[in-house]
Coordinates of C-alpha atoms and ligand atoms in Angstrom, one line a residue:
X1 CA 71.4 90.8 88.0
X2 CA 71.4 88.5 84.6
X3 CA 69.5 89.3 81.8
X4 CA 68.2 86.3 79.7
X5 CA 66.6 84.7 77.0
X6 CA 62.9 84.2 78.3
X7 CA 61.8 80.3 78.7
X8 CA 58.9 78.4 80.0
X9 CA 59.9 78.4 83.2
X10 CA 59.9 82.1 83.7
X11 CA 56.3 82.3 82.3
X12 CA 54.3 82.5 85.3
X13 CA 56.6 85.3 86.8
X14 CA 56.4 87.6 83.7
X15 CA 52.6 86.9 83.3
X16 CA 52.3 88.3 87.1
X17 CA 54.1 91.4 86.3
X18 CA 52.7 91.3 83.2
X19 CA 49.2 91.8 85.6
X20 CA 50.9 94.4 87.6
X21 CA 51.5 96.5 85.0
X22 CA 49.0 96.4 81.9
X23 CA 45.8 95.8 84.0
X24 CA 44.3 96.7 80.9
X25 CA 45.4 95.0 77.8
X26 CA 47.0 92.2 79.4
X27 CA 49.0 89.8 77.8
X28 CA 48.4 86.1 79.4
X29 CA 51.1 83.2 79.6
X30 CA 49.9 82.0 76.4
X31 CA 50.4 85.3 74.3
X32 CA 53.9 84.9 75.5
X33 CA 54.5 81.4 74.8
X34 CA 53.2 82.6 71.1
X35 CA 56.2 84.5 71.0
X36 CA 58.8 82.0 72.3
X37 CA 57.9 79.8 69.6
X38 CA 58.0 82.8 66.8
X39 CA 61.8 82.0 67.2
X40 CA 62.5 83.6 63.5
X41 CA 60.5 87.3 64.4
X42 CA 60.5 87.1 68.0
X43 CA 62.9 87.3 70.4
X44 CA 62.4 88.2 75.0
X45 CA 64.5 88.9 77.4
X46 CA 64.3 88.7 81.5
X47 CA 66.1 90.5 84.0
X48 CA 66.8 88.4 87.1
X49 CA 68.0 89.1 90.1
X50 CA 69.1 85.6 92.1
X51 CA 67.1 83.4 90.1
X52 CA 63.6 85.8 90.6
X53 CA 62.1 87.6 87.2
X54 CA 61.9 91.1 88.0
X55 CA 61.3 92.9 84.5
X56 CA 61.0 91.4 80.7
X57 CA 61.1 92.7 77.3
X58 CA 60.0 91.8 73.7
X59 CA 61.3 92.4 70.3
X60 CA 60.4 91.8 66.7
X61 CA 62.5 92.2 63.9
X62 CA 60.8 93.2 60.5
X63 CA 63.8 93.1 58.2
X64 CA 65.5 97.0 58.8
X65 CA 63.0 97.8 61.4
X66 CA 62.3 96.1 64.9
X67 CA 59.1 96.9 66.9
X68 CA 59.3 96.9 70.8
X69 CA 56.6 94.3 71.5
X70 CA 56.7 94.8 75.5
X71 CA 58.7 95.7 78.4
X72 CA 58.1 95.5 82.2
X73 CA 59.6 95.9 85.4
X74 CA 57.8 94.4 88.9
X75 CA 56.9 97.2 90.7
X76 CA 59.0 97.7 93.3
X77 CA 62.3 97.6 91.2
X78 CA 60.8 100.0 89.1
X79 CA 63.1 103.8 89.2
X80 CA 66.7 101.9 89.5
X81 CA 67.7 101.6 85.4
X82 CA 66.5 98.2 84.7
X83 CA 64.5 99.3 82.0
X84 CA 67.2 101.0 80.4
X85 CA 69.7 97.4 80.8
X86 CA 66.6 95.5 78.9
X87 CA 66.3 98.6 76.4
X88 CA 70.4 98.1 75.8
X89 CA 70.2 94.6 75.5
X90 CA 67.6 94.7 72.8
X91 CA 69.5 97.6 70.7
X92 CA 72.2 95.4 71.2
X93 CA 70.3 92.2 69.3
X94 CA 68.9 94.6 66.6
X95 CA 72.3 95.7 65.6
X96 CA 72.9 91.8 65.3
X97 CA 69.7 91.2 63.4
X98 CA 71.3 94.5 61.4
X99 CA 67.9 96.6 62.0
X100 CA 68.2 100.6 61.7
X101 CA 65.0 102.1 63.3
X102 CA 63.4 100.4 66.3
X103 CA 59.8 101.5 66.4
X104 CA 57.6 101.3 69.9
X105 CA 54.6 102.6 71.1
X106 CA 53.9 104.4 74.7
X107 CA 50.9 105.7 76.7
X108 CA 51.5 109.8 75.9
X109 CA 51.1 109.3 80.3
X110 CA 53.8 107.3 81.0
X111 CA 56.6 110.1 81.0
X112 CA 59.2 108.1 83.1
X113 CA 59.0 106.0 80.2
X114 CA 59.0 108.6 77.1
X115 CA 62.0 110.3 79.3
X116 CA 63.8 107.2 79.1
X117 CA 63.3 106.4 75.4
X118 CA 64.6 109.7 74.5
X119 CA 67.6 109.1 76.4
X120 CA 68.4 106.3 73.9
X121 CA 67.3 109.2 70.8
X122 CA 63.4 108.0 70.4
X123 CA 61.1 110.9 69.1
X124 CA 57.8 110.9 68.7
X125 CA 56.0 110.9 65.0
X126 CA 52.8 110.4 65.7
X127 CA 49.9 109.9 68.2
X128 CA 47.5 106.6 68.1
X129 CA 44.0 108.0 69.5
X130 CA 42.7 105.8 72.0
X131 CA 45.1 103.3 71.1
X132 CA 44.5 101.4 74.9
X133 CA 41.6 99.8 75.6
X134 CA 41.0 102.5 78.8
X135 CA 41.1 105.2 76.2
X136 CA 44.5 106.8 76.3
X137 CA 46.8 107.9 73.3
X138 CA 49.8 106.6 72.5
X139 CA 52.6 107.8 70.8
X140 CA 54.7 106.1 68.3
X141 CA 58.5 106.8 68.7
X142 CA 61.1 105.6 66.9
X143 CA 64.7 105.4 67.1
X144 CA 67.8 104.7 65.2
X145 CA 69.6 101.1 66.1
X146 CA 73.3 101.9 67.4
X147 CA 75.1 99.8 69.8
X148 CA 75.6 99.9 73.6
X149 CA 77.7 98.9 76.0
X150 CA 76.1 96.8 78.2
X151 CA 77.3 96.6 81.6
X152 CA 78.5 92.8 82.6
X153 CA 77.0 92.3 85.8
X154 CA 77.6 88.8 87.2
X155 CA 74.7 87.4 89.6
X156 CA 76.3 87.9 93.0
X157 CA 78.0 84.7 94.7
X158 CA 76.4 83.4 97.5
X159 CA 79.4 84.0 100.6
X160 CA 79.6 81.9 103.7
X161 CA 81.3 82.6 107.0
X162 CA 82.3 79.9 109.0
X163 CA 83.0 79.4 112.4
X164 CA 85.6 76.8 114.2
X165 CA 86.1 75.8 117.8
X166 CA 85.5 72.2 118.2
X167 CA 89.2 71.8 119.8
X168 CA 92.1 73.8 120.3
X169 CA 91.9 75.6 117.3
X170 CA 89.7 78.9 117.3
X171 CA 89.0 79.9 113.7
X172 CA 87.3 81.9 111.1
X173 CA 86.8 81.5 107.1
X174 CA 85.0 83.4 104.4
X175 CA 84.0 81.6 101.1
X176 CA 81.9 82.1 98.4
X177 CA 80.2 79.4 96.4
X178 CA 82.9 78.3 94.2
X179 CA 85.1 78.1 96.8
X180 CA 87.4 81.2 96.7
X181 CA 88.6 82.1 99.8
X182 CA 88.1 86.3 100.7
X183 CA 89.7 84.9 104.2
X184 CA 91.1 82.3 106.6
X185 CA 92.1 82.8 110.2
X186 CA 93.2 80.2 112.7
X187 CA 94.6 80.6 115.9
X188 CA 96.3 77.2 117.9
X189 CA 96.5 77.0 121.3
X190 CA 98.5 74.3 121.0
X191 CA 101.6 76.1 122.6
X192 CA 99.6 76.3 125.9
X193 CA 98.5 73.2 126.2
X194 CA 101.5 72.0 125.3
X195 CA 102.6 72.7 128.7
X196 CA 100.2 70.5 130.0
X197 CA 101.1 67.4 127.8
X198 CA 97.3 67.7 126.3
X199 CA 94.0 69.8 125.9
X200 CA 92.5 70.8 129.5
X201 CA 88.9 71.6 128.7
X202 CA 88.3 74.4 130.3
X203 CA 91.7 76.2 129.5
X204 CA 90.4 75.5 125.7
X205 CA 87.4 77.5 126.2
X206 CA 88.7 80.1 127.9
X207 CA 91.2 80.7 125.4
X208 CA 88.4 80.4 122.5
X209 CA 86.6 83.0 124.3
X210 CA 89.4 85.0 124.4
X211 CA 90.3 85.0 120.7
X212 CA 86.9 84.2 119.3
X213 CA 85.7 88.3 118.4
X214 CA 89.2 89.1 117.2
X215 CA 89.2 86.1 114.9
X216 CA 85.7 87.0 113.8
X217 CA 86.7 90.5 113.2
X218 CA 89.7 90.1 111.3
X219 CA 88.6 87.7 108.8
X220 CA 85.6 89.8 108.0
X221 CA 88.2 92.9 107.5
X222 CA 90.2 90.6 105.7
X223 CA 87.7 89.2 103.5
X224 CA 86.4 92.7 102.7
X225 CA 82.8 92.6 103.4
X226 CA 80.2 93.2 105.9
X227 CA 78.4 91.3 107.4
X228 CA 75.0 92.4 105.5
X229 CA 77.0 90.3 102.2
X230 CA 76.7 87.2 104.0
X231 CA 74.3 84.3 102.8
X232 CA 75.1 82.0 105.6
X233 CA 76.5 81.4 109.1
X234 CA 78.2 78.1 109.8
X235 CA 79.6 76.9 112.5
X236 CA 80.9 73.0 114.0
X237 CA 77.6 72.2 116.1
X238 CA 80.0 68.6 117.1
X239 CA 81.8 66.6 117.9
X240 CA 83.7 68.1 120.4
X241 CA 84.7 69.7 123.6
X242 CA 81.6 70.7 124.9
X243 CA 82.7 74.4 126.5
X244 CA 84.7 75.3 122.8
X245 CA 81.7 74.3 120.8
X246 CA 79.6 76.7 123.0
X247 CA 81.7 79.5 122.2
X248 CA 81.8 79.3 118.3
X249 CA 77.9 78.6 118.4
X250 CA 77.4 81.8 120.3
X251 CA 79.2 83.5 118.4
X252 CA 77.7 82.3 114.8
X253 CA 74.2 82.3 116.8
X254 CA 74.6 86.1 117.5
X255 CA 75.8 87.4 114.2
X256 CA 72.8 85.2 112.5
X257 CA 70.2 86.6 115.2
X258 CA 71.6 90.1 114.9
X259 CA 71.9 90.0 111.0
X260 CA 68.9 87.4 109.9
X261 CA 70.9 84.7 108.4
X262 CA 70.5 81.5 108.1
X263 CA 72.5 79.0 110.1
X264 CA 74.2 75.7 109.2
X265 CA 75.6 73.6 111.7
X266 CA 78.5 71.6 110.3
X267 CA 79.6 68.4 111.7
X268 CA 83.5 68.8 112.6
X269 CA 84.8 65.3 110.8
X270 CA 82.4 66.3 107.4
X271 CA 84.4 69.6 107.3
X272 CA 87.5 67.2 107.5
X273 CA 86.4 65.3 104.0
X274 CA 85.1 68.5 102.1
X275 CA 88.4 70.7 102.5
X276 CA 89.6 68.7 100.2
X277 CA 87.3 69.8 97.6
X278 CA 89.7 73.0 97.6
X279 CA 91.7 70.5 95.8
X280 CA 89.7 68.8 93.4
X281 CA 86.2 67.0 93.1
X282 CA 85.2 64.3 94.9
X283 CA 83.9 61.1 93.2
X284 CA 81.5 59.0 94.8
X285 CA 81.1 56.6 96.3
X286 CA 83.5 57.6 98.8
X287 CA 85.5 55.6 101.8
X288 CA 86.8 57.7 104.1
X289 CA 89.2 57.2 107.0
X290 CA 88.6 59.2 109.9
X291 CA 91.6 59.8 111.6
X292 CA 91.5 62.7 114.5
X293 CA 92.7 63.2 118.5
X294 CA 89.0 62.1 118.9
X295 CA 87.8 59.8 116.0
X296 CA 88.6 56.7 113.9
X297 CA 86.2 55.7 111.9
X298 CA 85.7 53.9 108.5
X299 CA 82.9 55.9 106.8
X300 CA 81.2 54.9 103.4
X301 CA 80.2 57.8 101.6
X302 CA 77.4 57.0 98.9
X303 CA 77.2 60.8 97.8
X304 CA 77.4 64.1 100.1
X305 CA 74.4 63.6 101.7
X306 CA 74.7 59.7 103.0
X307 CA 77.3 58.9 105.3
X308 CA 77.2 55.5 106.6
X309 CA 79.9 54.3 109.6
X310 CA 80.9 51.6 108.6
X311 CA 83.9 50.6 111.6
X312 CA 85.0 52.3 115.0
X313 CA 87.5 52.8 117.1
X314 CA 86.1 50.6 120.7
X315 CA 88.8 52.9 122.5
X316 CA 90.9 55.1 122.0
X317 CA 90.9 57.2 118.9
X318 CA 94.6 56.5 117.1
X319 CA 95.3 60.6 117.0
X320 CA 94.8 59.7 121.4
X321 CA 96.9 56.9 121.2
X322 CA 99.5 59.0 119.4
X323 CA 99.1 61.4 121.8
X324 CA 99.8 59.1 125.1
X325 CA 102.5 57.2 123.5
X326 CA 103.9 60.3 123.1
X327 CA 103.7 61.0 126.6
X328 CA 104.9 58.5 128.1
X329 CA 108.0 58.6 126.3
X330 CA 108.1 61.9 127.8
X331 CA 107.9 64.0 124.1
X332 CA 105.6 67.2 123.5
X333 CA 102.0 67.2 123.2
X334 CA 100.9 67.3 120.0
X335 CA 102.3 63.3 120.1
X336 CA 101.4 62.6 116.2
X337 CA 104.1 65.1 115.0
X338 CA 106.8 63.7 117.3
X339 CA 106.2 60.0 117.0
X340 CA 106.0 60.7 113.1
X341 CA 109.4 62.2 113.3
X342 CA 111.3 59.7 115.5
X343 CA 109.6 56.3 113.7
X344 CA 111.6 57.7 110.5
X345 CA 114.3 56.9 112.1
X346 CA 113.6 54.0 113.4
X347 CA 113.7 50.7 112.7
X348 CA 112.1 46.9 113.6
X349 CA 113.6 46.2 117.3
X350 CA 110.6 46.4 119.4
X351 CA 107.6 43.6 119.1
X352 CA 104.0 45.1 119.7
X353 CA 100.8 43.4 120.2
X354 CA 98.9 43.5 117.1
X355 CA 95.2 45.0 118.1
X356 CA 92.4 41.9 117.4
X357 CA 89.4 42.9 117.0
X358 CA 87.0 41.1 113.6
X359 CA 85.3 43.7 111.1
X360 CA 85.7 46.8 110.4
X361 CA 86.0 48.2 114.2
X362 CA 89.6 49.5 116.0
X363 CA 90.9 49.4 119.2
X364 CA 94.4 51.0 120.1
X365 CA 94.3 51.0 124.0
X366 CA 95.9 47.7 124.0
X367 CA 98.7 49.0 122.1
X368 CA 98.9 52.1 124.0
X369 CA 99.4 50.2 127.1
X370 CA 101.7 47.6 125.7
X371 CA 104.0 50.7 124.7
X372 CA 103.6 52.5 128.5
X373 CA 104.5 49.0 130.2
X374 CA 107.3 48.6 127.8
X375 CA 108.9 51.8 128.7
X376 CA 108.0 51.6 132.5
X377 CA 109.6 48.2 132.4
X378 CA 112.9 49.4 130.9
X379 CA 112.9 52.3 133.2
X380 CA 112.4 50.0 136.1
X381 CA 115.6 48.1 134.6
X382 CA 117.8 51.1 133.8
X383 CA 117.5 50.8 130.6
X384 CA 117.6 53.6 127.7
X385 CA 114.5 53.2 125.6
X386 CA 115.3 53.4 122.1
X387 CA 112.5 56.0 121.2
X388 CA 113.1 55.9 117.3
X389 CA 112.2 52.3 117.4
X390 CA 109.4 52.5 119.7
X391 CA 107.5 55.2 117.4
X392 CA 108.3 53.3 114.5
X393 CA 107.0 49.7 116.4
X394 CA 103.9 51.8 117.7
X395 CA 103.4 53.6 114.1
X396 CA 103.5 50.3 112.1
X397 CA 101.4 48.5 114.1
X398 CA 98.7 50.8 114.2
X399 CA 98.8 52.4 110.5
X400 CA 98.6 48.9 109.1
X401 CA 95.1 47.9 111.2
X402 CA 94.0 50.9 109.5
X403 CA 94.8 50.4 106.4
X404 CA 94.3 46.7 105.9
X405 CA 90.7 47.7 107.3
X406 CA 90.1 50.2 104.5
X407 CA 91.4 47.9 101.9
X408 CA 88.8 45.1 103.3
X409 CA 86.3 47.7 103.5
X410 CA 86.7 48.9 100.2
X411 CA 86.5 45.5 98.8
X412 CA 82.9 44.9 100.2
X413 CA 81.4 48.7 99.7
X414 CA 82.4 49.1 96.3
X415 CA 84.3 52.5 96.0
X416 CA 85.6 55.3 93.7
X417 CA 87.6 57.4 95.7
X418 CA 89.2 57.0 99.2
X419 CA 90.2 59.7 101.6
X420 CA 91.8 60.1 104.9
X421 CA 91.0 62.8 107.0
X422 CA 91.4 64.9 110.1
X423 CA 94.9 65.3 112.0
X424 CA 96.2 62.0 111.5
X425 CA 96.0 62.5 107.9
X426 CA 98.9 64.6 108.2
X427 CA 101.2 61.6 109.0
X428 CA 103.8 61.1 106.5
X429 CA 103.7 57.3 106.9
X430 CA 100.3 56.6 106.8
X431 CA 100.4 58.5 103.6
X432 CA 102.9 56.6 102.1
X433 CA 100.4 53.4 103.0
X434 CA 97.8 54.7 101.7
X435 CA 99.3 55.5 98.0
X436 CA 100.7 52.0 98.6
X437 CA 97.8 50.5 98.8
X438 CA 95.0 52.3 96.9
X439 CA 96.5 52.8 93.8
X440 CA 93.8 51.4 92.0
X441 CA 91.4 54.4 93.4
X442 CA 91.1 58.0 93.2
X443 CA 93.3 58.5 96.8
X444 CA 92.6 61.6 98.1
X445 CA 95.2 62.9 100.1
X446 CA 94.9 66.6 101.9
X447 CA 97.5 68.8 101.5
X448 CA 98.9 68.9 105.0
X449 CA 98.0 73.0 105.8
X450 CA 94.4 71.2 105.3
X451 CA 95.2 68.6 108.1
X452 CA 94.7 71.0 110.7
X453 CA 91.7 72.4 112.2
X454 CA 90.6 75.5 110.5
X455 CA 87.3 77.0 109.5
X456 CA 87.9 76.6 106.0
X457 CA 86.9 73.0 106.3
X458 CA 83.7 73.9 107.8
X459 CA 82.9 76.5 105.2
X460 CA 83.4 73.7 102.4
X461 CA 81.0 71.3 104.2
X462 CA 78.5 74.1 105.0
X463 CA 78.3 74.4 100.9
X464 CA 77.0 71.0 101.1
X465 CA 74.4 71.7 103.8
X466 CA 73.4 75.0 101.5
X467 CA 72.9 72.6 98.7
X468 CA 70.5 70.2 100.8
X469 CA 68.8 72.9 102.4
X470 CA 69.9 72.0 105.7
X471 CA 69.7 75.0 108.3
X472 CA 69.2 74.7 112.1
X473 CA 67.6 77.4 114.1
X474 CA 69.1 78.7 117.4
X475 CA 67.5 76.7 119.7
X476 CA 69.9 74.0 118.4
X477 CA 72.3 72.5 121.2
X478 CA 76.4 71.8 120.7
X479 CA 76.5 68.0 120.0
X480 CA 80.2 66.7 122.0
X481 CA 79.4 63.6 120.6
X482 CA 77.7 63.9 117.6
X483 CA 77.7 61.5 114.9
X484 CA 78.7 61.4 111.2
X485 CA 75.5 59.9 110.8
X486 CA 73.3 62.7 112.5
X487 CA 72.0 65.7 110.2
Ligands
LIG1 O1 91.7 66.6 113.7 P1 92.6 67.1 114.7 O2 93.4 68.3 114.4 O3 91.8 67.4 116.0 C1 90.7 66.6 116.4 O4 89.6 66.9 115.8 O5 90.8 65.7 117.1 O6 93.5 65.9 115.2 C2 94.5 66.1 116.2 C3 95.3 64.8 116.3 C4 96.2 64.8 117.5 O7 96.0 63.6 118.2 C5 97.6 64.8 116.8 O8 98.5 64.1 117.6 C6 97.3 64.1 115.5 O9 96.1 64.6 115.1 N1 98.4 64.3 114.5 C7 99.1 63.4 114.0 C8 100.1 64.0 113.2 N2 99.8 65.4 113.2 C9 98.7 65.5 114.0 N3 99.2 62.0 114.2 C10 100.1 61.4 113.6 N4 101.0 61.9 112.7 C11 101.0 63.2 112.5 N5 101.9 63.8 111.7
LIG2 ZN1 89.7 67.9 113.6

């Protein structure tokens, strides 16, 4: 609830409730637009609640006096004290205008008004015969001007809760427009699948049903609120496994049936670019480099609603390839972490095959198998693979396609910013590349605890879908392989 100088804009509003409540001698939108531009005399106020006029007032100032001209509130806010913020307001701008009495008049009738004017020390001095045009009195009360303290009431953030479970990862964030978080919870299953040297489906969405109420729960405890205090639900509608998409939609679809929200569907890799407006703004145009288990993509960004893919992976995704070189050098699943490790300490030994393909498209199976041969070749042979220099021959090979891509790319789509994002991001050479590289543009970088997937991400991006007006209803299906490009 704001209160504000009255404009044009808010004309058509007041004259309604102007309707509402002086059928009689009604003032129309041009009596008011009198008074706007009577800036020396004249002065109005509105009370708004989330952007909608619900009451007005008017004051003139006559050198030590001031005269009331109107005040209003819309009906049904009427009994709740709004009245008395306007009448504080405009004590408030007399004492600045360094008036002493403030002079009204009232229908000798309206005694929720008269009871509230006394309250601020009116009294009547005299009565106005048939002062309205249906015939009533009215009494003239005047006051002395002293100030108030008004209360500061801000106009209430919107707040989003968001909703991830695209992967392995269940997890659940509470924003409010300016990005403050009120809460952030993420659960991995990563130590389970682990076990199984990668992410088996179905195990994923069993887990995610598991944790999915509990995450829910605690980060609306955590963040303080109810429910009621939301503005949005958001979940990751795709990419992804289909089975843990299903289970973060239900769950987002339920509290938005059961509470009347609205609900925002965020595509997974968009929530990967806009975490990193927790950092700082993004410029646009935009190149990002998409860079997950399941993605790699070049993506030209004109602004946040136009997101163009510009190159592809034909194969595997370079997180994936990660992942199976890992593998078959026998190391833990996630492989990104451990091949990042062991290429540091590595060195040039080992010759890959650099991956051909023209434009801006990838392909990293032929890599990935050159490495698996490699190793089932020296096994065959009785050899020890040196595993340092195998990550760092695998690492080298593929962080350089990517980025002499981006640099090529970013030389045709001209570009202010460039960004790499999802889990690969989090890979200490390729951001050493990167700043190597782009020097000359603003290089975003996420912080690594942004890498990750959380449901921060996707409450950042579902700001952006707010902004467009972008809401699904709840006959919307998961999307496993939805693109960047899709709504
Ligand atoms: O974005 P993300 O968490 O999940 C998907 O949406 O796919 O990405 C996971 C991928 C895994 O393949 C993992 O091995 C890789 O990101 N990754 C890394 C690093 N940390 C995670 N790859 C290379 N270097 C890293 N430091
Ligand atoms: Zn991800």
């Amino acid at each position: 609830m704001i209160i504000e100088h009255m404009s044009i804009e808010d004309l058509k509003q007041v004259a309604d409730i102007e309707m509402e409540a002086f059928p009689y001698d009604t003032w129309k939108e041009n009596n008011f637009k009198d008074e706007l531009n009577n800036t020396e005399l004249a002065e109005m106020f509105v009370l708004k609640d989330k952007g909608e006029v619900i009451g007005y007032s008017g004051i003139w100032y006559m050198f030590e006096n001031c005269d009331i001209t109107t005040i209003a509130i819309k009906k049904e806010y009427r009994g709740n004290g709004y009245g008395k913020k306007l009448l504080k307001r405009m004590m408030n701008s007399a004492c600045e205008h360094e008036c002493e009495f403030m002079h009204l008049e009232v229908k000798v009738d309206n005694e929720a008004a008269i009871k509230m004017y006394r309250d601020f020390g009116f009294e009547v001095v005299r009565t106005r015969k048939r002062y309205y045009t249906d015939g009533t009195d009215a009494y003239d009360m005047i006051a002395n001007v002293i100030p108030y303290e008004e209360e500061i009431e801000e106009e209430k953030k919107k707040i989003v809760l968001a909703i991830e479970s695209s992967c392995d990862e269940t997890a659940c964030a509470i924003i409010d427009e300016d990005r403050n978080v009120l809460s952030s919870i993420v659960t991995s299953q990563i130590d389970v699948h682990s076990r199984f040297g990668g992410v088996i489906p179905e195990v994923a969405s069993r887990m995610h049903v598991e944790q999915i109420s509990t995450i829910v729960n605690e980060a609306i405890k955590e963040a303080d609120i109810s429910v009621d205090d939301v503005d949005a639900i958001a979940y990751t509608v795709g990419p992804g496994l289909i089975g843990s998409l299903h289970v973060g939609a239900t769950a987002a679809k339920t509290l938005a049936f059961f509470y009347n929200k609205p609900l925002i569907g965020v595509h997974h890799l968009k929530g990967h670019i806009f975490i990193n407006e927790m950092i700082k703004e993004i410029e646009y145009p935009l190149m990002a480099l998409v860079v997950s288990g399941g993605h790699t993509e070049l993506v030209y960004i004109e602004n946040d609603d136009s997101f163009k893919i510009i190159g592809t992976t034909l194969d595997d995704a370079v997180g994936e390839a990660y992942d199976k070189v890992a593998r078959v050098m026998h190391e833990a699943y996630p492989g990104g972490p451990v091949i990042d490790r062991l290429a540091k300490e590595g060195k040039e030994h080992y010759q890959l095959p650099t991956p051909k393909v023209d434009g801006y498209n990838f392909s990293f199976s032929g890599l990935k198998n050159a490495v698996s041969q490699l190793v089932k070749k020296e096994e065959k042979l009785g050899n020890e693979i040196n595993k340092n220099d195998l990550a760092y021959a695998f690492q080298e090979t593929a962080l350089n396609t990517l980025v002499k891509k981006t640099k090529l790319a970013c030389e045709e789509y001209p570009c202010k910013s460039v960004v790499i994002a999802g889990g690969v991001a989090a890979n200490s050479r390729l951001r050493e590349l990167m700043e190597e590289n782009f020097s000359d543009k603003d290089l975003i970088l996420p912080p690594l605890k942004y890498c990750t997937d959380n449901a921060l991400m996707i409450a950042c991006a579902a700001l952006h879908y707010m902004k467009h007006d972008k809401y699904i209803d709840l006959s919307t299906s998961s999307k496993p392989s939805m693109s960047i490009e899709e709504d």
